[in-house]
Structures are given as C-alpha cells and as structure tokens.
Amino acid sequence: GEGVKPFTPEKAKEIVMSLQQPAVFCNMVGDWPALHWNVKYLSAMLDGKTIQFRLGLKTVDLVPQFETRCSYVEATLEEFLAWSCGQPSCLSGPFNCYDSSKYWAYADYKYIARIFEDKPEIFQDVRWSDFGFPGRNGKESTLWIGSEGANTPCHLDSYGCNLVLQVEGRKRWHLFPPGDTSFLYPTRIPYEESSIFSKVNVANPDLKHFPKFRNSTAHVITLSPGQVLLVPRHWWHYVESIDPITVSINSWIELDADHEARVEEAITRMLVCAIKSAENPSDGDLWLNPTEVEATSHEINLQYLNQAVSAYFKCQKTSVSEQAHSSSTGAEQRTGASCKRKKREVGCEPDGCRLLTRGLDFPTSKAEELQKIPFGPHLIQVLPQSQEMGSMGAVAVESDSRDFPCENEGEHIGKLHHRRKQLVMSNDCDMPAHQMDSDSSPCTSQTALSTNDLLDCLVNPRVINLVARLLLERTGV
C-alpha cells in the first residue's frame, strides 16, 4: 500500500548488522523531511552562518589529495553556491583565490547537532528509526556538502558501520573489501584517529610504485538522491561528487568490535605521536591531519590507552552478564547507542554495552547469509567491477574470498567514527593545494628508509591487531 516501506525497522536492522558487503536501500526514506535539504534550503536555515570548506584541485595526480595538502576557508552556503556557479559576486568573497573551474570545495564531516545547535527541531527530519535504530536522528548524524570533484581520499574506518543518505546530486563510491587491505598500501600518515588511509590514488593509481593494487577488487556504485548506502565495517572507500552540487547525510552505527578497535587506535596513536614528534619539526612533514586538533602528549596518549583497555574489559563483563540475563528472560537486544562516544571519550556505561550482533538469528556462513538477504529492487548489491569496466586495474574476483587480516573468523563488519572537524583555518592563497610532502610521495628515493617507512610497518593493521590482543591478554590475567 501507499506509504508502506519495503522493510520493517527490524528487518532493515537485521540486514545492516549482518550484511558483510555494501548494498543500497531504495524506497526507504521517501517520507523523510531531510530529503528537502538541498543547499538552497540549508542556506536559508543557516541564515548567514559560516561553515568550513576544504578546497582541492580538480586535476588528478598520482598521489592522493590528503587533507594536509588542501586549503581551507570559512564561508556561507550562499557564497558557496555563487562560487560553484561561477557568479561574479563571489570574486571578492572567501573563495576569491580559487577558480571554480580548477578547484572543488567540500564542507565535510559537519555535525548536524553542532551547526544547527540553535534549531534542534531539525534533528527530527532524519529518521534512522526506520532502519531499526530508535531514537537516532540528525543529532547523531553528519552533513556533507560539496561541489563537483569534491572527494574523500581512500580510507577505511576503524569503528562501526556506515549508513549514508544521498539528498542532492550524485556521488560515486569506489569500495574495496577488507581482504584488499594489503593491496591498498595502508598508512597512518597523515595520522587521524580511526582513519586508515591508502597510499594509492584509486582514481589514478600509480601501478609502478603500488603494483599490488592490480589485485584489488573495486565495487563501484553511483548513489542517487533518496538512496541509502550501507558501508560495512572495514570496507575501504573513495568517494567523489560527480554533480555540480551534492548533499549527503550519514550516521555511524556502533558495533561490539569497536571496543577492541579503540585499544588498537590508542596503541597506534602512542606510536605515531611518539616517533613523529621526535623528528625535527622544521622538516615540514605535515604528519598530523588538520582534523586532529586536541592537545596531545605521551602522558595523555597513555591515559587514553588505559581508558580504552578499561572500557574494553568493562563492556566485556557487562555483555556476558547481559547475555545470561537475556537468555533466561528472553529480553530483546538493544542498539548500543548509549555506548557512542566522541572518538577520544572511550568510557562506556554498563547499561549501553550490550552485544549488538548477538541474540538475533543471523546466518552462520556467507553463503547462507546471502541466501537470506532479500536482494532485489529495494536492496541492491554493490557488485565487483569487471576488469573490462575498470580504469583502476581492479580484478573482478569474489570479494568474500578473503578476510580482513585483523578480523576473527565470522566477525561482523562496520563504523562508529564519531569524529571531526574543527580545523584551524588557512586561507593562504600562496599555499597550493597540490603541494606534496616529500616524505609521503611514492617517488621518494628507496635508497634510505624514512621514519614513515618504519611506521608503515610498525602500525600496519595486522601488527597493531596482534599487539592489542597480546596487551589485552596480559591485562586480563
């Protein structure tokens, strides 16, 4: 009947929490007021309030355009619209140093709760309860506004899984399974908590320096307005705006594995900060992402590690007792929304630490899982891109044939990523967005090892996972 959604909240949640490959939900958000959030509407709602834009060059280089290589401006959405349309009125505005035919602009990771703090009623326009997460709305979501070419470098998220609603314009997503991690040359430089970047520019890969990328399996989807993309845990993704203006809304869903992931992130932070801080700061190596603005020191990082370990065991203990209680009383599981924290706030209240993927009748094997998933016109699989279709050297092989090196067998996939973005602004027209740090270029001479070469080995996801487990074993004795 009219207004009936293809999936109940319970079924949608089951799909989100069990599906280990990307998929697109259709016809689930037709009644969401957030579908009217185009840039003109948002501009009127913000009423002259400025937000931060990241600017990069539209030219495609062999190296990723990391955020350390971008410029930043503060502007209103009205000024952004005028600039993106090439209107003369923007020549004296904050974008005046940047030719819209050569640059893209991206207002990314904008917390709706922050930019609309004076209009909390707008939070209700976003209704993640339709996907089985009652109480989750715009307050737990982020907003993304970009011009054509705006992109996020290829990375994977350490925490949770991701639901992304496309509102205006289209975005093209290139996704790679967790098993492709070694083919994507993971790095923690630039460092940002919970983001593991790829050294490869997947839109224009340098196969001479990154030959293993030929073995990767690209899953490509163009997300259109009204569609919702599920990005499972630890799936790599490169995202690019392909229309003149794009607007997206996303929310990261917490998972049980996030507790161990926070320990891994704390270990990584300690190592990266300790080793990179020991280098000569005059070298000009921009190793810390501009999103990482909190004060840090060895003492602070050690405190964070201890908090992460303590929260891990606290939630483990609570989960065991709740499982026993649930099995005896038949109580339903809840989402762990109350366990959600800002990235560095790792404390976990006992009442919010329930296991998210237990207590439901989920498939025990990938074959059984795919049989039970109701793929069709309302749930579209994001399939591997064939070798003939791809320009990125991707090979069309079964994406489910490899496991992420850091995962337990059968462990569910996902992202919390409650993070970002209060940057210290740079509007220096003399600082080119294409400037590349010499230490991070794939063309760096291989005759001498750099600090970053050592870090790429020390904080490799496989190594950090092993260290975290050894540390937890030692602490748990």
PDB file of N, CA and C in Angstrom, residues 208-276:
ATOM      1  N   LYS A 208      53.251   1.564 -10.935  1.00  0.00           N
ATOM      2  CA  LYS A 208      54.688   1.331 -10.874  1.00  0.00           C
ATOM      3  C   LYS A 208      55.150   1.235  -9.429  1.00  0.00           C
ATOM      4  N   HIS A 209      54.632   2.124  -8.580  1.00  0.00           N
ATOM      5  CA  HIS A 209      55.027   2.138  -7.176  1.00  0.00           C
ATOM      6  C   HIS A 209      54.101   1.305  -6.301  1.00  0.00           C
ATOM      7  N   PHE A 210      52.880   1.034  -6.773  1.00  0.00           N
ATOM      8  CA  PHE A 210      51.920   0.254  -5.994  1.00  0.00           C
ATOM      9  C   PHE A 210      51.369  -0.888  -6.846  1.00  0.00           C
ATOM     10  N   PRO A 211      52.234  -1.821  -7.259  1.00  0.00           N
ATOM     11  CA  PRO A 211      51.820  -2.871  -8.208  1.00  0.00           C
ATOM     12  C   PRO A 211      50.753  -3.813  -7.662  1.00  0.00           C
ATOM     13  N   LYS A 212      50.723  -4.024  -6.333  1.00  0.00           N
ATOM     14  CA  LYS A 212      49.737  -4.963  -5.778  1.00  0.00           C
ATOM     15  C   LYS A 212      48.311  -4.452  -5.916  1.00  0.00           C
ATOM     16  N   PHE A 213      48.158  -3.150  -6.211  1.00  0.00           N
ATOM     17  CA  PHE A 213      46.810  -2.615  -6.380  1.00  0.00           C
ATOM     18  C   PHE A 213      46.083  -3.290  -7.542  1.00  0.00           C
ATOM     19  N   ARG A 214      46.843  -3.873  -8.476  1.00  0.00           N
ATOM     20  CA  ARG A 214      46.227  -4.612  -9.593  1.00  0.00           C
ATOM     21  C   ARG A 214      45.334  -5.745  -9.079  1.00  0.00           C
ATOM     22  N   ASN A 215      45.640  -6.253  -7.903  1.00  0.00           N
ATOM     23  CA  ASN A 215      44.893  -7.390  -7.360  1.00  0.00           C
ATOM     24  C   ASN A 215      43.645  -6.983  -6.586  1.00  0.00           C
ATOM     25  N   SER A 216      43.411  -5.693  -6.476  1.00  0.00           N
ATOM     26  CA  SER A 216      42.265  -5.230  -5.681  1.00  0.00           C
ATOM     27  C   SER A 216      40.955  -5.429  -6.433  1.00  0.00           C
ATOM     28  N   THR A 217      39.883  -5.420  -5.674  1.00  0.00           N
ATOM     29  CA  THR A 217      38.547  -5.654  -6.224  1.00  0.00           C
ATOM     30  C   THR A 217      37.665  -4.443  -5.959  1.00  0.00           C
ATOM     31  N   ALA A 218      37.507  -3.607  -6.966  1.00  0.00           N
ATOM     32  CA  ALA A 218      36.689  -2.400  -6.795  1.00  0.00           C
ATOM     33  C   ALA A 218      35.204  -2.730  -6.934  1.00  0.00           C
ATOM     34  N   HIS A 219      34.413  -2.239  -5.979  1.00  0.00           N
ATOM     35  CA  HIS A 219      32.957  -2.297  -6.060  1.00  0.00           C
ATOM     36  C   HIS A 219      32.504  -0.847  -6.237  1.00  0.00           C
ATOM     37  N   VAL A 220      31.929  -0.518  -7.383  1.00  0.00           N
ATOM     38  CA  VAL A 220      31.624   0.878  -7.711  1.00  0.00           C
ATOM     39  C   VAL A 220      30.121   1.075  -7.802  1.00  0.00           C
ATOM     40  N   ILE A 221      29.641   2.149  -7.160  1.00  0.00           N
ATOM     41  CA  ILE A 221      28.214   2.462  -7.195  1.00  0.00           C
ATOM     42  C   ILE A 221      28.048   3.977  -7.274  1.00  0.00           C
ATOM     43  N   THR A 222      27.089   4.419  -8.083  1.00  0.00           N
ATOM     44  CA  THR A 222      26.719   5.835  -8.117  1.00  0.00           C
ATOM     45  C   THR A 222      25.463   5.995  -7.277  1.00  0.00           C
ATOM     46  N   LEU A 223      25.587   6.734  -6.183  1.00  0.00           N
ATOM     47  CA  LEU A 223      24.484   6.907  -5.244  1.00  0.00           C
ATOM     48  C   LEU A 223      23.664   8.125  -5.635  1.00  0.00           C
ATOM     49  N   SER A 224      22.360   7.925  -5.812  1.00  0.00           N
ATOM     50  CA  SER A 224      21.449   8.986  -6.253  1.00  0.00           C
ATOM     51  C   SER A 224      20.560   9.440  -5.107  1.00  0.00           C
ATOM     52  N   PRO A 225      19.949  10.624  -5.230  1.00  0.00           N
ATOM     53  CA  PRO A 225      19.084  11.133  -4.161  1.00  0.00           C
ATOM     54  C   PRO A 225      17.985  10.144  -3.781  1.00  0.00           C
ATOM     55  N   GLY A 226      17.765  10.003  -2.477  1.00  0.00           N
ATOM     56  CA  GLY A 226      16.746   9.096  -1.973  1.00  0.00           C
ATOM     57  C   GLY A 226      17.261   7.697  -1.677  1.00  0.00           C
ATOM     58  N   GLN A 227      18.501   7.404  -2.058  1.00  0.00           N
ATOM     59  CA  GLN A 227      19.081   6.091  -1.787  1.00  0.00           C
ATOM     60  C   GLN A 227      19.951   6.144  -0.538  1.00  0.00           C
ATOM     61  N   VAL A 228      20.049   5.007   0.148  1.00  0.00           N
ATOM     62  CA  VAL A 228      20.859   4.891   1.359  1.00  0.00           C
ATOM     63  C   VAL A 228      21.870   3.769   1.164  1.00  0.00           C
ATOM     64  N   LEU A 229      23.137   4.101   1.289  1.00  0.00           N
ATOM     65  CA  LEU A 229      24.217   3.121   1.120  1.00  0.00           C
ATOM     66  C   LEU A 229      24.659   2.578   2.473  1.00  0.00           C
ATOM     67  N   LEU A 230      24.805   1.256   2.544  1.00  0.00           N
ATOM     68  CA  LEU A 230      25.404   0.609   3.704  1.00  0.00           C
ATOM     69  C   LEU A 230      26.870   0.331   3.392  1.00  0.00           C
ATOM     70  N   VAL A 231      27.757   0.925   4.193  1.00  0.00           N
ATOM     71  CA  VAL A 231      29.186   0.634   4.090  1.00  0.00           C
ATOM     72  C   VAL A 231      29.555  -0.232   5.292  1.00  0.00           C
ATOM     73  N   PRO A 232      29.787  -1.533   5.086  1.00  0.00           N
ATOM     74  CA  PRO A 232      30.080  -2.404   6.231  1.00  0.00           C
ATOM     75  C   PRO A 232      31.441  -2.090   6.853  1.00  0.00           C
ATOM     76  N   ARG A 233      31.676  -2.705   7.981  1.00  0.00           N
ATOM     77  CA  ARG A 233      32.895  -2.456   8.753  1.00  0.00           C
ATOM     78  C   ARG A 233      34.142  -2.814   7.949  1.00  0.00           C
ATOM     79  N   HIS A 234      35.127  -1.910   8.010  1.00  0.00           N
ATOM     80  CA  HIS A 234      36.449  -2.102   7.429  1.00  0.00           C
ATOM     81  C   HIS A 234      36.453  -2.201   5.912  1.00  0.00           C
ATOM     82  N   TRP A 235      35.405  -1.725   5.248  1.00  0.00           N
ATOM     83  CA  TRP A 235      35.443  -1.616   3.794  1.00  0.00           C
ATOM     84  C   TRP A 235      36.112  -0.295   3.427  1.00  0.00           C
ATOM     85  N   TRP A 236      37.115  -0.366   2.591  1.00  0.00           N
ATOM     86  CA  TRP A 236      37.776   0.824   2.079  1.00  0.00           C
ATOM     87  C   TRP A 236      36.821   1.588   1.166  1.00  0.00           C
ATOM     88  N   HIS A 237      36.938   2.914   1.136  1.00  0.00           N
ATOM     89  CA  HIS A 237      36.071   3.682   0.239  1.00  0.00           C
ATOM     90  C   HIS A 237      36.712   5.001  -0.174  1.00  0.00           C
ATOM     91  N   TYR A 238      36.570   5.283  -1.469  1.00  0.00           N
ATOM     92  CA  TYR A 238      36.934   6.569  -2.055  1.00  0.00           C
ATOM     93  C   TYR A 238      35.638   7.144  -2.610  1.00  0.00           C
ATOM     94  N   VAL A 239      35.311   8.395  -2.257  1.00  0.00           N
ATOM     95  CA  VAL A 239      34.013   8.979  -2.599  1.00  0.00           C
ATOM     96  C   VAL A 239      34.236  10.293  -3.341  1.00  0.00           C
ATOM     97  N   GLU A 240      33.507  10.474  -4.455  1.00  0.00           N
ATOM     98  CA  GLU A 240      33.670  11.684  -5.260  1.00  0.00           C
ATOM     99  C   GLU A 240      32.317  12.224  -5.712  1.00  0.00           C
ATOM    100  N   SER A 241      32.148  13.544  -5.597  1.00  0.00           N
ATOM    101  CA  SER A 241      30.927  14.201  -6.089  1.00  0.00           C
ATOM    102  C   SER A 241      31.009  14.317  -7.604  1.00  0.00           C
ATOM    103  N   ILE A 242      29.966  13.886  -8.303  1.00  0.00           N
ATOM    104  CA  ILE A 242      30.002  13.918  -9.768  1.00  0.00           C
ATOM    105  C   ILE A 242      28.983  14.892 -10.353  1.00  0.00           C
ATOM    106  N   ASP A 243      28.207  15.568  -9.508  1.00  0.00           N
ATOM    107  CA  ASP A 243      27.286  16.606  -9.961  1.00  0.00           C
ATOM    108  C   ASP A 243      27.742  17.960  -9.416  1.00  0.00           C
ATOM    109  N   PRO A 244      27.248  19.072  -9.989  1.00  0.00           N
ATOM    110  CA  PRO A 244      27.708  20.404  -9.558  1.00  0.00           C
ATOM    111  C   PRO A 244      27.575  20.652  -8.068  1.00  0.00           C
ATOM    112  N   ILE A 245      26.501  20.156  -7.458  1.00  0.00           N
ATOM    113  CA  ILE A 245      26.284  20.310  -6.017  1.00  0.00           C
ATOM    114  C   ILE A 245      25.818  18.967  -5.456  1.00  0.00           C
ATOM    115  N   THR A 246      26.383  18.563  -4.331  1.00  0.00           N
ATOM    116  CA  THR A 246      25.943  17.328  -3.673  1.00  0.00           C
ATOM    117  C   THR A 246      25.728  17.576  -2.186  1.00  0.00           C
ATOM    118  N   VAL A 247      24.722  16.885  -1.654  1.00  0.00           N
ATOM    119  CA  VAL A 247      24.443  16.916  -0.210  1.00  0.00           C
ATOM    120  C   VAL A 247      24.203  15.482   0.250  1.00  0.00           C
ATOM    121  N   SER A 248      24.881  15.085   1.316  1.00  0.00           N
ATOM    122  CA  SER A 248      24.700  13.747   1.891  1.00  0.00           C
ATOM    123  C   SER A 248      24.552  13.869   3.401  1.00  0.00           C
ATOM    124  N   ILE A 249      23.892  12.880   3.995  1.00  0.00           N
ATOM    125  CA  ILE A 249      23.768  12.776   5.448  1.00  0.00           C
ATOM    126  C   ILE A 249      24.166  11.354   5.832  1.00  0.00           C
ATOM    127  N   ASN A 250      24.994  11.215   6.859  1.00  0.00           N
ATOM    128  CA  ASN A 250      25.343   9.858   7.264  1.00  0.00           C
ATOM    129  C   ASN A 250      25.306   9.709   8.783  1.00  0.00           C
ATOM    130  N   SER A 251      25.266   8.451   9.206  1.00  0.00           N
ATOM    131  CA  SER A 251      25.359   8.136  10.631  1.00  0.00           C
ATOM    132  C   SER A 251      26.163   6.862  10.776  1.00  0.00           C
ATOM    133  N   TRP A 252      27.089   6.846  11.752  1.00  0.00           N
ATOM    134  CA  TRP A 252      27.907   5.671  12.000  1.00  0.00           C
ATOM    135  C   TRP A 252      27.298   4.841  13.115  1.00  0.00           C
ATOM    136  N   ILE A 253      27.132   3.553  12.864  1.00  0.00           N
ATOM    137  CA  ILE A 253      26.476   2.637  13.793  1.00  0.00           C
ATOM    138  C   ILE A 253      27.537   1.888  14.592  1.00  0.00           C
ATOM    139  N   GLU A 254      27.418   1.909  15.918  1.00  0.00           N
ATOM    140  CA  GLU A 254      28.389   1.284  16.792  1.00  0.00           C
ATOM    141  C   GLU A 254      28.286  -0.233  16.736  1.00  0.00           C
ATOM    142  N   LEU A 255      29.422  -0.900  16.913  1.00  0.00           N
ATOM    143  CA  LEU A 255      29.483  -2.358  16.903  1.00  0.00           C
ATOM    144  C   LEU A 255      30.332  -2.857  18.070  1.00  0.00           C
ATOM    145  N   ASP A 256      30.155  -4.120  18.416  1.00  0.00           N
ATOM    146  CA  ASP A 256      30.921  -4.715  19.510  1.00  0.00           C
ATOM    147  C   ASP A 256      32.426  -4.600  19.294  1.00  0.00           C
ATOM    148  N   ALA A 257      32.852  -4.821  18.049  1.00  0.00           N
ATOM    149  CA  ALA A 257      34.287  -4.831  17.753  1.00  0.00           C
ATOM    150  C   ALA A 257      34.924  -3.467  17.969  1.00  0.00           C
ATOM    151  N   ASP A 258      34.117  -2.416  18.132  1.00  0.00           N
ATOM    152  CA  ASP A 258      34.680  -1.087  18.353  1.00  0.00           C
ATOM    153  C   ASP A 258      35.487  -1.001  19.646  1.00  0.00           C
ATOM    154  N   HIS A 259      35.130  -1.816  20.646  1.00  0.00           N
ATOM    155  CA  HIS A 259      35.846  -1.753  21.923  1.00  0.00           C
ATOM    156  C   HIS A 259      37.308  -2.165  21.749  1.00  0.00           C
ATOM    157  N   GLU A 260      37.532  -3.240  21.002  1.00  0.00           N
ATOM    158  CA  GLU A 260      38.911  -3.655  20.732  1.00  0.00           C
ATOM    159  C   GLU A 260      39.578  -2.670  19.770  1.00  0.00           C
ATOM    160  N   ALA A 261      38.806  -2.140  18.810  1.00  0.00           N
ATOM    161  CA  ALA A 261      39.366  -1.190  17.851  1.00  0.00           C
ATOM    162  C   ALA A 261      39.880   0.068  18.549  1.00  0.00           C
ATOM    163  N   ARG A 262      39.211   0.491  19.636  1.00  0.00           N
ATOM    164  CA  ARG A 262      39.675   1.672  20.358  1.00  0.00           C
ATOM    165  C   ARG A 262      41.021   1.415  21.036  1.00  0.00           C
ATOM    166  N   VAL A 263      41.216   0.182  21.483  1.00  0.00           N
ATOM    167  CA  VAL A 263      42.524  -0.176  22.046  1.00  0.00           C
ATOM    168  C   VAL A 263      43.588  -0.095  20.954  1.00  0.00           C
ATOM    169  N   GLU A 264      43.272  -0.625  19.780  1.00  0.00           N
ATOM    170  CA  GLU A 264      44.215  -0.584  18.661  1.00  0.00           C
ATOM    171  C   GLU A 264      44.536   0.855  18.265  1.00  0.00           C
ATOM    172  N   GLU A 265      43.511   1.708  18.254  1.00  0.00           N
ATOM    173  CA  GLU A 265      43.739   3.108  17.896  1.00  0.00           C
ATOM    174  C   GLU A 265      44.603   3.811  18.932  1.00  0.00           C
ATOM    175  N   ALA A 266      44.417   3.471  20.204  1.00  0.00           N
ATOM    176  CA  ALA A 266      45.219   4.090  21.261  1.00  0.00           C
ATOM    177  C   ALA A 266      46.691   3.687  21.134  1.00  0.00           C
ATOM    178  N   ILE A 267      46.936   2.424  20.807  1.00  0.00           N
ATOM    179  CA  ILE A 267      48.315   1.962  20.599  1.00  0.00           C
ATOM    180  C   ILE A 267      48.934   2.683  19.402  1.00  0.00           C
ATOM    181  N   THR A 268      48.166   2.768  18.321  1.00  0.00           N
ATOM    182  CA  THR A 268      48.654   3.438  17.111  1.00  0.00           C
ATOM    183  C   THR A 268      48.992   4.894  17.400  1.00  0.00           C
ATOM    184  N   ARG A 269      48.104   5.563  18.115  1.00  0.00           N
ATOM    185  CA  ARG A 269      48.330   6.984  18.424  1.00  0.00           C
ATOM    186  C   ARG A 269      49.617   7.172  19.229  1.00  0.00           C
ATOM    187  N   MET A 270      49.827   6.297  20.219  1.00  0.00           N
ATOM    188  CA  MET A 270      51.032   6.413  21.039  1.00  0.00           C
ATOM    189  C   MET A 270      52.286   6.284  20.185  1.00  0.00           C
ATOM    190  N   LEU A 271      52.301   5.301  19.294  1.00  0.00           N
ATOM    191  CA  LEU A 271      53.492   5.055  18.481  1.00  0.00           C
ATOM    192  C   LEU A 271      53.730   6.172  17.473  1.00  0.00           C
ATOM    193  N   VAL A 272      52.679   6.558  16.753  1.00  0.00           N
ATOM    194  CA  VAL A 272      52.837   7.587  15.728  1.00  0.00           C
ATOM    195  C   VAL A 272      53.269   8.908  16.356  1.00  0.00           C
ATOM    196  N   CYS A 273      52.578   9.318  17.413  1.00  0.00           N
ATOM    197  CA  CYS A 273      52.888  10.604  18.034  1.00  0.00           C
ATOM    198  C   CYS A 273      54.288  10.608  18.641  1.00  0.00           C
ATOM    199  N   ALA A 274      54.677   9.502  19.266  1.00  0.00           N
ATOM    200  CA  ALA A 274      56.000   9.442  19.893  1.00  0.00           C
ATOM    201  C   ALA A 274      57.106   9.518  18.858  1.00  0.00           C
ATOM    202  N   ILE A 275      56.969   8.761  17.793  1.00  0.00           N
ATOM    203  CA  ILE A 275      58.040   8.694  16.797  1.00  0.00           C
ATOM    204  C   ILE A 275      58.079   9.947  15.934  1.00  0.00           C
ATOM    205  N   LYS A 276      56.917  10.422  15.490  1.00  0.00           N
ATOM    206  CA  LYS A 276      56.911  11.606  14.620  1.00  0.00           C
ATOM    207  C   LYS A 276      57.265  12.873  15.402  1.00  0.00           C
TER     208      LYS A 276
END
